[in-house]
Short mmCIF file of C-alpha atoms in Angstrom, two decimals:
data_model
loop_
_atom_site.label_atom_id
_atom_site.label_comp_id
_atom_site.label_asym_id
_atom_site.label_seq_id
_atom_site.Cartn_x
_atom_site.Cartn_y
_atom_site.Cartn_z
CA MET A 1 92.40 -19.20 60.70
CA LEU A 2 94.53 -18.79 57.65
CA GLU A 3 95.38 -15.32 56.65
CA SER A 4 95.29 -14.19 53.09
CA ASP A 5 98.71 -14.24 51.57
CA GLU A 6 98.97 -11.22 49.37
CA SER A 7 102.16 -12.55 47.81
CA GLN A 8 100.26 -15.46 46.23
CA PRO A 9 98.50 -14.50 43.02
CA ASN A 10 94.89 -15.64 42.97
CA GLN A 11 93.16 -17.21 40.02
CA GLU A 12 91.91 -13.91 38.75
CA ALA A 13 95.42 -12.46 38.81
CA LEU A 14 96.56 -15.20 36.44
CA ASP A 15 94.29 -13.74 33.83
CA ARG A 16 96.80 -11.01 33.44
CA TYR A 17 99.46 -13.42 32.24
CA HIS A 18 100.04 -15.27 29.05
CA VAL A 19 100.85 -18.90 30.16
CA ILE A 20 102.50 -21.61 28.13
CA ASP A 21 102.55 -25.09 29.63
CA GLY A 22 105.72 -26.79 28.75
CA ASP A 23 104.50 -30.25 29.78
CA CYS A 24 100.94 -31.42 29.48
CA HIS A 25 99.45 -34.57 27.99
CA TYR A 26 96.65 -34.94 25.57
CA MET A 27 95.14 -38.37 25.66
CA GLU A 28 94.66 -38.66 21.98
CA SER A 29 92.80 -41.37 20.20
CA PHE A 30 95.08 -43.54 18.17
CA HIS A 31 92.19 -44.33 15.89
CA ASP A 32 91.79 -40.66 15.15
CA VAL A 33 95.49 -40.01 14.69
CA ALA A 34 95.83 -43.02 12.46
CA GLU A 35 93.43 -41.43 9.98
CA TYR A 36 96.08 -38.82 9.25
CA MET A 37 98.98 -41.20 8.94
CA GLU A 38 100.68 -42.40 5.85
CA GLU A 39 101.24 -46.04 5.20
CA PRO A 40 102.58 -48.25 6.57
CA TRP A 41 102.05 -46.37 9.82
CA LYS A 42 98.32 -45.98 9.38
CA THR A 43 97.78 -49.71 9.20
CA LYS A 44 100.35 -50.42 11.87
CA PHE A 45 98.63 -48.09 14.30
CA GLU A 46 95.14 -49.27 13.49
CA GLU A 47 96.16 -52.86 14.09
CA SER A 48 98.38 -52.30 17.08
CA ASN A 49 95.71 -52.73 19.76
CA PHE A 50 95.75 -49.25 21.15
CA ASP A 51 92.33 -47.95 22.06
CA GLU A 52 90.62 -44.62 22.04
CA LYS A 53 92.22 -43.47 25.27
CA GLY A 54 95.65 -44.07 23.94
CA ALA A 55 97.54 -46.86 25.62
CA LYS A 56 95.47 -49.74 26.86
CA GLN A 57 95.45 -50.36 30.56
CA ASN A 58 97.03 -53.77 30.53
CA LEU A 59 100.70 -52.87 30.57
CA SER A 60 101.54 -49.25 30.30
CA SER A 61 99.17 -47.54 32.71
CA PHE A 62 101.46 -48.11 35.69
CA PHE A 63 104.87 -48.77 34.18
CA PRO A 64 106.33 -47.01 31.18
CA PHE A 65 106.25 -48.34 27.69
CA SER A 66 108.82 -50.50 26.05
CA THR A 67 109.35 -51.09 22.40
CA GLY A 68 106.83 -52.42 20.14
CA ASP A 69 103.59 -54.08 19.56
CA ARG A 70 103.27 -57.42 21.29
CA GLN A 71 100.34 -58.36 19.12
CA ALA A 72 102.55 -58.25 16.04
CA HIS A 73 100.44 -55.74 14.15
CA GLY A 74 97.11 -57.30 14.97
CA LYS A 75 98.11 -60.80 13.94
CA ILE A 76 98.00 -62.32 17.41
CA THR A 77 94.83 -63.33 19.24
CA ARG A 78 94.34 -65.55 22.27
CA GLU A 79 91.10 -67.44 22.40
CA HIS A 80 91.75 -68.79 25.89
CA SER A 81 93.19 -65.74 27.55
CA SER A 82 92.04 -62.22 28.23
CA TYR A 83 95.46 -60.91 27.25
CA PRO A 84 96.09 -58.18 26.33
CA ASP A 85 92.87 -56.21 26.69
CA GLU A 86 91.34 -57.24 29.97
CA PRO A 87 92.62 -58.46 33.31
CA GLU A 88 93.10 -62.18 33.48
CA THR A 89 90.95 -64.32 35.76
CA PRO A 90 91.73 -67.57 37.58
CA GLU A 91 89.23 -69.42 35.45
CA ARG A 92 90.84 -68.23 32.27
CA ILE A 93 94.23 -69.44 33.47
CA ARG A 94 92.89 -72.96 33.74
CA GLU A 95 91.31 -72.60 30.34
CA GLY A 96 94.60 -71.42 28.88
CA MET A 97 96.52 -74.24 30.52
CA GLU A 98 94.10 -76.74 29.12
CA SER A 99 94.17 -75.23 25.68
CA ILE A 100 97.92 -75.63 25.32
CA GLY A 101 98.17 -78.82 27.28
CA VAL A 102 99.66 -77.81 30.63
CA ASP A 103 98.79 -79.51 33.91
CA GLU A 104 100.64 -77.35 36.39
CA THR A 105 101.91 -73.87 35.96
CA LEU A 106 104.17 -71.32 37.62
CA LEU A 107 102.78 -67.84 37.35
CA ILE A 108 105.05 -64.84 36.94
CA SER A 109 103.80 -61.29 37.04
CA HIS A 110 103.22 -59.73 33.65
CA LEU A 111 103.41 -56.14 34.79
CA ILE A 112 106.65 -56.50 36.70
CA LEU A 113 108.36 -57.40 33.44
CA ALA A 114 107.84 -53.84 32.34
CA GLY A 115 108.39 -52.36 35.76
CA ALA A 116 111.91 -53.64 36.25
CA GLY A 117 113.34 -50.92 34.08
CA THR A 118 111.57 -48.18 35.97
CA THR A 119 114.07 -45.79 37.46
CA ALA A 120 111.82 -42.81 38.21
CA ASP A 121 111.64 -43.74 41.86
CA ASP A 122 112.52 -46.68 44.07
CA ASP A 123 109.08 -47.27 45.51
CA ARG A 124 106.70 -48.40 42.85
CA GLN A 125 108.27 -51.72 42.09
CA SER A 126 108.28 -52.71 45.75
CA ALA A 127 104.73 -51.47 46.23
CA PHE A 128 103.59 -53.40 43.23
CA ALA A 129 105.45 -56.57 44.17
CA LYS A 130 104.09 -56.63 47.70
CA ALA A 131 100.53 -56.12 46.51
CA TYR A 132 100.98 -58.72 43.81
CA VAL A 133 102.14 -61.32 46.33
CA GLU A 134 99.03 -60.72 48.44
CA TYR A 135 96.62 -60.61 45.55
CA MET A 136 97.91 -63.73 43.89
CA GLN A 137 97.93 -65.75 47.07
CA GLU A 138 94.44 -64.65 48.00
CA GLU A 139 92.71 -64.86 44.67
CA VAL A 140 94.65 -66.81 42.11
CA LEU A 141 97.25 -69.31 43.25
CA ASP A 142 95.96 -72.78 43.94
CA PRO A 143 98.72 -75.32 44.43
CA ASP A 144 96.26 -78.17 44.91
CA ASP A 145 95.09 -77.48 41.39
CA GLY A 146 98.59 -77.06 39.97
CA ILE A 147 98.73 -73.28 39.96
CA HIS A 148 101.91 -72.14 41.67
CA GLY A 149 103.49 -68.75 42.06
CA LEU A 150 106.83 -67.03 41.85
CA ALA A 151 107.18 -63.96 44.01
CA PRO A 152 108.53 -60.91 42.19
CA ILE A 153 111.63 -59.55 43.87
CA PRO A 154 112.14 -55.78 43.56
CA TYR A 155 115.86 -56.28 43.96
CA GLY A 156 116.66 -52.58 43.65
CA ASP A 157 115.34 -52.31 47.20
CA VAL A 158 117.03 -55.09 49.13
CA ASP A 159 115.12 -54.45 52.35
CA ALA A 160 111.75 -54.60 50.62
CA SER A 161 112.84 -57.74 48.82
CA LEU A 162 113.76 -59.37 52.09
CA GLU A 163 110.36 -58.42 53.47
CA ILE A 164 108.74 -60.24 50.58
CA LEU A 165 110.90 -63.30 51.12
CA ASP A 166 109.96 -63.22 54.80
CA ARG A 167 106.32 -62.88 53.82
CA ILE A 168 106.29 -65.98 51.64
CA GLU A 169 108.27 -68.17 54.00
CA GLY A 170 106.40 -71.41 54.42
CA GLU A 171 103.59 -70.34 52.08
CA GLU A 172 102.86 -73.27 49.84
CA GLU A 173 101.56 -71.05 47.04
CA TYR A 174 105.05 -69.70 46.35
CA VAL A 175 107.70 -72.01 44.99
CA GLY A 176 110.36 -69.53 43.92
CA ALA A 177 111.52 -65.95 43.68
CA CYS A 178 111.54 -64.08 40.41
CA PHE A 179 114.23 -61.59 39.41
CA VAL A 180 113.62 -59.68 36.19
CA THR A 181 116.93 -59.50 34.39
CA ALA A 182 116.18 -56.36 32.39
CA GLY A 183 117.28 -53.15 33.96
CA ALA A 184 119.36 -54.55 36.83
CA THR A 185 122.07 -52.05 37.62
CA PRO A 186 124.49 -53.01 39.00
CA PRO A 187 124.08 -56.44 37.46
CA LEU A 188 122.75 -59.20 39.64
CA GLY A 189 126.09 -60.75 40.58
CA ASN A 190 126.92 -57.68 42.63
CA ARG A 191 127.46 -58.33 46.33
CA LYS A 192 124.61 -55.98 47.25
CA TYR A 193 122.18 -58.74 46.24
CA ASP A 194 123.94 -61.39 48.33
CA PRO A 195 121.41 -61.21 51.18
CA LEU A 196 118.63 -62.08 48.74
CA TYR A 197 120.40 -65.16 47.45
CA GLU A 198 121.34 -66.14 50.97
CA ARG A 199 117.69 -65.91 52.02
CA CYS A 200 116.45 -67.81 48.97
CA GLU A 201 118.97 -70.54 49.67
CA GLU A 202 117.87 -70.66 53.29
CA LEU A 203 114.20 -70.92 52.31
CA GLY A 204 114.89 -73.49 49.63
CA LEU A 205 113.43 -71.20 46.99
CA PRO A 206 115.00 -71.25 43.52
CA ALA A 207 116.02 -67.89 42.11
CA VAL A 208 114.28 -67.55 38.76
CA PHE A 209 115.80 -64.94 36.49
CA HIS A 210 113.36 -63.84 33.84
CA THR A 211 114.23 -61.54 31.00
CA GLY A 212 111.78 -58.83 30.11
CA GLY A 213 110.85 -55.89 27.98
CA ALA A 214 111.73 -53.19 30.47
CA GLY A 215 113.68 -50.45 28.79
CA LEU A 216 113.76 -52.46 25.64
CA ASP A 217 113.77 -49.41 23.38
CA GLU A 218 117.17 -48.47 24.69
CA TYR A 219 118.26 -51.69 26.29
CA VAL A 220 121.86 -50.77 25.67
CA ARG A 221 121.68 -47.99 23.14
CA ALA A 222 118.98 -45.86 21.60
CA GLY A 223 117.96 -45.86 17.99
CA TYR A 224 116.59 -49.26 17.12
CA GLN A 225 113.58 -49.04 14.86
CA GLU A 226 111.68 -52.26 15.28
CA MET A 227 110.69 -54.72 17.97
CA LEU A 228 112.22 -57.42 15.82
CA GLU A 229 115.56 -55.84 16.64
CA THR A 230 115.04 -54.99 20.28
CA HIS A 231 113.19 -58.15 21.22
CA THR A 232 115.79 -60.35 19.58
CA LEU A 233 118.75 -58.56 21.10
CA GLY A 234 117.38 -57.06 24.28
CA PHE A 235 115.90 -60.21 25.75
CA LEU A 236 119.10 -62.05 25.03
CA GLU A 237 121.36 -59.36 26.40
CA SER A 238 119.37 -59.04 29.60
CA ASN A 239 119.82 -62.71 30.40
CA MET A 240 123.39 -62.99 29.19
CA SER A 241 124.54 -59.99 31.19
CA GLN A 242 123.14 -61.44 34.41
CA ILE A 243 124.45 -64.95 33.78
CA VAL A 244 127.94 -63.58 33.26
CA SER A 245 127.68 -61.36 36.32
CA LEU A 246 126.39 -64.13 38.59
CA VAL A 247 129.08 -66.55 37.51
CA VAL A 248 132.09 -64.25 37.45
CA GLN A 249 131.20 -62.72 40.80
CA GLY A 250 130.96 -66.20 42.27
CA VAL A 251 127.30 -66.40 43.31
CA PRO A 252 127.20 -70.20 42.74
CA GLU A 253 130.26 -70.56 44.98
CA LYS A 254 128.88 -68.25 47.63
CA PHE A 255 125.52 -70.01 47.71
CA PRO A 256 126.12 -73.55 46.49
CA ASP A 257 122.66 -74.84 47.43
CA LEU A 258 120.81 -72.10 45.55
CA ASP A 259 119.07 -73.33 42.39
CA ILE A 260 119.34 -70.79 39.60
CA VAL A 261 116.93 -70.71 36.67
CA PHE A 262 116.94 -68.47 33.61
CA MET A 263 113.82 -67.94 31.55
CA GLU A 264 112.81 -66.76 28.11
CA SER A 265 115.69 -66.43 25.74
CA GLY A 266 115.62 -69.82 24.05
CA ILE A 267 118.63 -72.06 24.37
CA THR A 268 120.98 -71.48 21.46
CA TYR A 269 122.63 -68.51 23.16
CA ILE A 270 123.87 -70.64 26.02
CA PRO A 271 126.60 -72.60 24.19
CA GLY A 272 127.82 -69.39 22.61
CA LEU A 273 128.04 -67.69 25.97
CA ILE A 274 129.74 -70.68 27.58
CA THR A 275 132.44 -70.90 24.95
CA ARG A 276 133.12 -67.18 24.83
CA LEU A 277 133.29 -66.76 28.59
CA ASP A 278 135.49 -69.83 28.99
CA GLU A 279 137.82 -68.57 26.30
CA GLU A 280 138.23 -65.27 28.13
CA TYR A 281 138.52 -66.92 31.52
CA LEU A 282 141.46 -69.00 30.33
CA LYS A 283 143.27 -65.70 29.79
CA ARG A 284 142.01 -63.78 32.84
CA PRO A 285 141.23 -66.19 35.70
CA GLU A 286 142.59 -63.78 38.30
CA GLU A 287 139.46 -61.69 37.80
CA ALA A 288 137.20 -64.44 39.10
CA PRO A 289 139.11 -65.83 42.07
CA LEU A 290 136.11 -67.51 43.70
CA LEU A 291 135.63 -69.92 40.82
CA GLU A 292 136.67 -73.52 41.32
CA LYS A 293 135.95 -74.53 37.75
CA LYS A 294 135.44 -72.90 34.37
CA PRO A 295 132.53 -70.45 34.11
CA GLY A 296 130.82 -72.61 31.52
CA GLU A 297 130.49 -75.41 34.00
CA TYR A 298 128.55 -73.17 36.35
CA ILE A 299 126.40 -72.03 33.46
CA LYS A 300 125.59 -75.65 32.73
CA ASP A 301 124.62 -76.10 36.37
CA PHE A 302 121.90 -73.47 35.96
CA TYR A 303 118.46 -74.38 34.66
CA TYR A 304 116.90 -72.85 31.57
CA GLY A 305 113.38 -72.44 30.34
CA THR A 306 113.18 -73.61 26.75
CA GLN A 307 110.98 -70.85 25.38
CA PRO A 308 111.19 -69.41 22.76
CA LEU A 309 112.78 -72.55 21.46
CA GLU A 310 114.61 -72.11 18.16
CA ILE A 311 112.83 -74.98 16.43
CA SER A 312 113.54 -73.57 12.98
CA ALA A 313 117.28 -74.04 13.47
CA ASP A 314 119.23 -76.80 11.75
CA PRO A 315 118.29 -79.90 13.83
CA GLU A 316 121.93 -80.94 14.15
CA TYR A 317 122.82 -77.56 15.59
CA LEU A 318 119.86 -77.59 17.95
CA GLU A 319 120.73 -81.09 19.09
CA LYS A 320 124.29 -80.00 19.81
CA CYS A 321 122.95 -77.12 21.88
CA PHE A 322 120.76 -79.51 23.88
CA ASP A 323 123.78 -81.74 24.42
CA MET A 324 125.95 -78.88 25.60
CA VAL A 325 123.37 -77.47 28.02
CA GLY A 326 122.07 -80.89 29.05
CA ALA A 327 118.52 -82.21 29.21
CA ASP A 328 118.90 -82.24 32.98
CA SER A 329 119.18 -78.44 32.90
CA LEU A 330 116.18 -77.65 30.73
CA MET A 331 112.57 -76.95 31.62
CA TYR A 332 109.69 -76.46 29.27
CA ALA A 333 108.24 -72.99 29.49
CA SER A 334 105.35 -71.59 27.51
CA ASP A 335 105.35 -67.84 28.19
CA TYR A 336 101.63 -68.03 27.46
CA PRO A 337 99.79 -65.93 26.52
CA HIS A 338 102.57 -63.73 25.18
CA TRP A 339 103.01 -63.34 21.46
CA ASP A 340 105.87 -65.83 21.07
CA TYR A 341 104.62 -68.55 23.43
CA ASP A 342 105.56 -72.18 22.99
CA ARG A 343 103.28 -75.15 23.38
CA PRO A 344 104.68 -78.34 24.89
CA THR A 345 104.70 -79.73 21.38
CA THR A 346 107.87 -77.75 20.74
CA VAL A 347 109.58 -80.24 23.03
CA THR A 348 107.66 -83.38 22.22
CA ASP A 349 108.27 -82.89 18.50
CA LEU A 350 112.05 -82.74 18.78
CA PRO A 351 113.40 -85.77 16.92
CA PHE A 352 116.66 -86.09 18.83
CA LEU A 353 115.32 -86.33 22.38
CA SER A 354 114.69 -89.65 24.08
CA GLU A 355 111.41 -90.22 25.90
CA ASP A 356 113.21 -89.89 29.22
CA GLU A 357 114.72 -86.60 28.16
CA LYS A 358 111.35 -85.29 27.06
CA LYS A 359 109.86 -86.21 30.43
CA GLN A 360 112.75 -84.56 32.19
CA ILE A 361 112.29 -81.34 30.27
CA LEU A 362 108.51 -81.31 30.35
CA SER A 363 108.16 -81.89 34.09
CA GLY A 364 110.88 -83.87 35.85
CA ASN A 365 113.39 -81.11 36.26
CA ALA A 366 110.76 -78.60 37.39
CA GLN A 367 109.35 -81.06 39.92
CA GLU A 368 112.78 -81.46 41.39
CA VAL A 369 113.83 -77.82 41.37
CA PHE A 370 110.52 -76.39 42.59
CA ASP A 371 109.69 -79.32 44.84
CA LEU A 372 106.30 -79.82 43.22
CA MET B 1 160.53 -96.86 34.00
CA SER B 2 162.15 -93.53 34.62
CA THR B 3 165.84 -92.88 34.29
CA THR B 4 167.66 -89.70 35.11
CA GLU B 5 168.99 -87.80 32.16
CA LEU B 6 170.62 -84.60 33.30
CA ILE B 7 171.06 -81.64 30.99
CA GLU B 8 173.47 -79.02 32.27
CA VAL B 9 172.18 -75.47 32.64
CA LYS B 10 174.89 -73.48 34.45
CA PRO B 11 176.68 -73.22 37.79
CA GLU B 12 174.39 -72.50 40.72
CA SER B 13 176.65 -69.66 41.83
CA GLU B 14 175.91 -67.83 38.58
CA PHE B 15 172.18 -68.54 38.72
CA GLU B 16 170.81 -65.51 40.43
CA GLU B 17 167.28 -64.85 41.69
CA GLY B 18 165.12 -63.95 38.70
CA ASP B 19 167.45 -65.48 36.15
CA ARG B 20 166.10 -67.74 33.49
CA GLU B 21 167.92 -69.91 31.01
CA LEU B 22 166.66 -71.79 27.99
CA VAL B 23 168.00 -75.28 27.35
CA ASP B 24 167.22 -78.00 24.86
CA VAL B 25 165.79 -81.12 26.48
CA ASN B 26 165.48 -83.84 23.90
CA GLY B 27 164.31 -81.40 21.28
CA ILE B 28 162.01 -79.50 23.63
CA GLU B 29 162.94 -75.95 24.59
CA VAL B 30 162.73 -75.67 28.36
CA GLY B 31 162.96 -72.55 30.48
CA VAL B 32 164.77 -72.86 33.80
CA LEU B 33 163.96 -70.16 36.36
CA ARG B 34 165.00 -69.27 39.86
CA VAL B 35 162.09 -67.82 41.85
CA ASN B 36 162.24 -67.20 45.60
CA GLY B 37 165.40 -69.25 45.64
CA GLU B 38 163.68 -72.27 44.13
CA PHE B 39 164.47 -73.67 40.70
CA HIS B 40 161.65 -74.41 38.26
CA ALA B 41 161.70 -75.72 34.71
CA VAL B 42 158.79 -75.54 32.25
CA GLN B 43 158.32 -76.19 28.59
CA ASN B 44 158.81 -72.95 26.64
CA ARG B 45 155.82 -73.57 24.44
CA CYS B 46 152.41 -72.45 25.63
CA LEU B 47 149.63 -75.02 25.28
CA HIS B 48 147.33 -72.33 23.95
CA ASP B 49 149.07 -71.06 20.83
CA CYS B 50 152.72 -72.13 21.19
CA GLY B 51 153.91 -68.83 22.65
CA PRO B 52 157.19 -68.53 24.63
CA VAL B 53 155.60 -69.00 28.04
CA ALA B 54 158.86 -69.58 29.87
CA GLU B 55 159.92 -66.09 28.91
CA GLY B 56 156.76 -64.52 30.36
CA GLN B 57 155.96 -62.68 33.54
CA VAL B 58 156.46 -64.49 36.81
CA SER B 59 154.05 -63.43 39.53
CA ARG B 60 151.93 -64.76 42.36
CA LYS B 61 148.53 -66.40 42.20
CA LEU B 62 145.67 -64.11 43.16
CA VAL B 63 143.22 -65.81 45.49
CA GLY B 64 139.83 -64.69 46.77
CA GLU B 65 137.91 -65.47 49.91
CA PHE B 66 134.16 -65.08 50.42
CA VAL B 67 133.90 -63.64 53.90
CA GLU B 68 130.17 -63.03 54.29
CA PRO B 69 127.17 -62.08 52.14
CA GLY B 70 127.20 -58.49 51.02
CA LYS B 71 130.87 -57.94 51.76
CA ARG B 72 133.59 -57.59 49.18
CA VAL B 73 135.44 -60.73 48.30
CA GLU B 74 138.82 -60.45 49.99
CA LYS B 75 141.55 -60.76 47.38
CA ASP B 76 145.23 -61.23 47.94
CA TYR B 77 148.29 -62.78 46.38
CA ASP B 78 149.54 -66.14 47.58
CA ASP B 79 153.28 -65.90 48.12
CA ASN B 80 153.54 -69.67 48.03
CA GLU B 81 152.09 -70.10 44.57
CA PRO B 82 154.33 -68.59 41.91
CA ILE B 83 152.82 -68.55 38.45
CA ILE B 84 154.13 -67.87 34.97
CA SER B 85 152.14 -66.27 32.18
CA CYS B 86 152.59 -66.49 28.45
CA PRO B 87 153.33 -63.06 26.98
CA TRP B 88 151.21 -63.73 23.91
CA HIS B 89 147.74 -64.14 25.45
CA GLY B 90 148.21 -64.37 29.19
CA TRP B 91 147.60 -68.06 29.77
CA SER B 92 148.99 -68.61 33.25
CA TYR B 93 150.36 -71.75 34.84
CA ASP B 94 151.31 -72.80 38.32
CA LEU B 95 155.08 -72.78 38.11
CA GLU B 96 155.43 -75.87 40.27
CA THR B 97 152.71 -78.12 38.87
CA GLY B 98 152.27 -76.66 35.39
CA GLU B 99 148.48 -76.51 35.87
CA GLN B 100 146.67 -73.81 33.89
CA LEU B 101 145.09 -71.56 36.53
CA ALA B 102 141.70 -71.57 34.82
CA ASP B 103 141.58 -75.28 34.04
CA ASP B 104 143.70 -77.82 35.85
CA ASP B 105 143.04 -80.37 33.12
CA ILE B 106 145.51 -78.35 31.06
CA VAL B 107 149.02 -79.03 32.33
CA LEU B 108 152.19 -77.46 30.97
CA PRO B 109 155.03 -79.99 31.05
CA THR B 110 157.41 -79.31 33.93
CA PHE B 111 160.80 -80.80 34.67
CA ASP B 112 162.74 -81.54 37.79
CA VAL B 113 165.76 -79.37 38.44
CA VAL B 114 168.67 -80.80 40.39
CA VAL B 115 171.88 -79.27 41.67
CA GLU B 116 174.91 -81.52 41.74
CA ASP B 117 178.39 -80.41 42.63
CA GLY B 118 177.39 -76.78 42.31
CA VAL B 119 175.91 -77.17 38.84
CA VAL B 120 172.23 -76.79 37.92
CA TYR B 121 170.77 -79.52 35.73
CA VAL B 122 167.36 -80.23 34.24
CA ASP B 123 166.18 -83.78 34.50
CA GLY B 124 165.12 -84.70 30.98
CA GLN B 125 162.55 -87.16 32.26
CA GLN B 126 159.25 -85.34 32.63
#
């Protein structure tokens, strides 16, 4: 039997004290707060898809926020998806695929994109990823119907990541491993991640590097004001930093049979990165002694998702970018249902691609890389 | 068809380890160096931006070896591969072959060095 501890004040004793809570959270209604805001904030808040409890449950209830309003101030709706208000369902995925004209799809976790920047502890990403792998395999993925999965890799915890790779070995639902490029510290070329690439190579699973919004507010520095700034720069930086790290640290030389794919930063950044890195490498090759050729050649060996394709660019410039990266390195990607998704028409409408190149980009390369 | 065209540099006995001499070879300035006892001759005009590469640092090529996943890449200098680097921007070439270390499609012209009767010559035929 517990004895009363006279040193512990009881509830009544607290009445004798004046208490100020330095950290408590009031779940305010954004609708209510918006009434007291000046423009343009009032309208921005009202149209930003927050609900009466504050943040909606789709993204920020488990992982922290990142910059901005994905619905672009209320402008974006998705008739064939539950995004962003409600959980998605397998049926709606097929509906969405059909609506944009997709026959097979590779599903990547939405929530993990935000979780990758989480540094509060080293458990939640792994816990989420493991549960996601089970849930998706059990309830959603259906390779016979063209719905394939990529397993999220919580690379900050190498042991947990290896457990996930062990778990999906031989499972036909999973055709690759997904590494979110945002938030990776040290960057993903570091030798600590070698066992993951070694295992992926052994399993024949491509490593898919996907940029994301984690930590986007302060992706390198704090103080940006708009998502237009952070989304433009942050997504790009997250991919570029990992490409450079992988190449300079020699990952393609260490694991020559590993297919490497980068997603979601368009394609025009690739030629710029190739030329800049090559220019530096010509002056400092001793810093990348594993390389057998110029860094840009490794970068061209990687695969790239096309979305968000810069179709508003000068066609001559865009064509040159396609030439430099190579149609054999590009894969159509939609990013559906996110705000800046691309339909396959972004590829089919390009005037400078041959029919064979369009087929390569729209399915051929993915069939080969993911063994579909 | 190649013919030998010898351009005198200086007596071998005066050519000490680490010395370098510049000579004119058919209008091309060529640097002649003695490194580890061996003579080398390279064009003194960097293929990057025309810097005086033959006057730059001579060192050894750094090589790396991937030992096993998760371990540091083992890095060391190769005593058998002397390199020369342009002092302007650091472009480095294999002193023997003239190959740019980062891109072996870029080759700095090199010349044969011969010693006859105690005198060091550059062969003007590349």
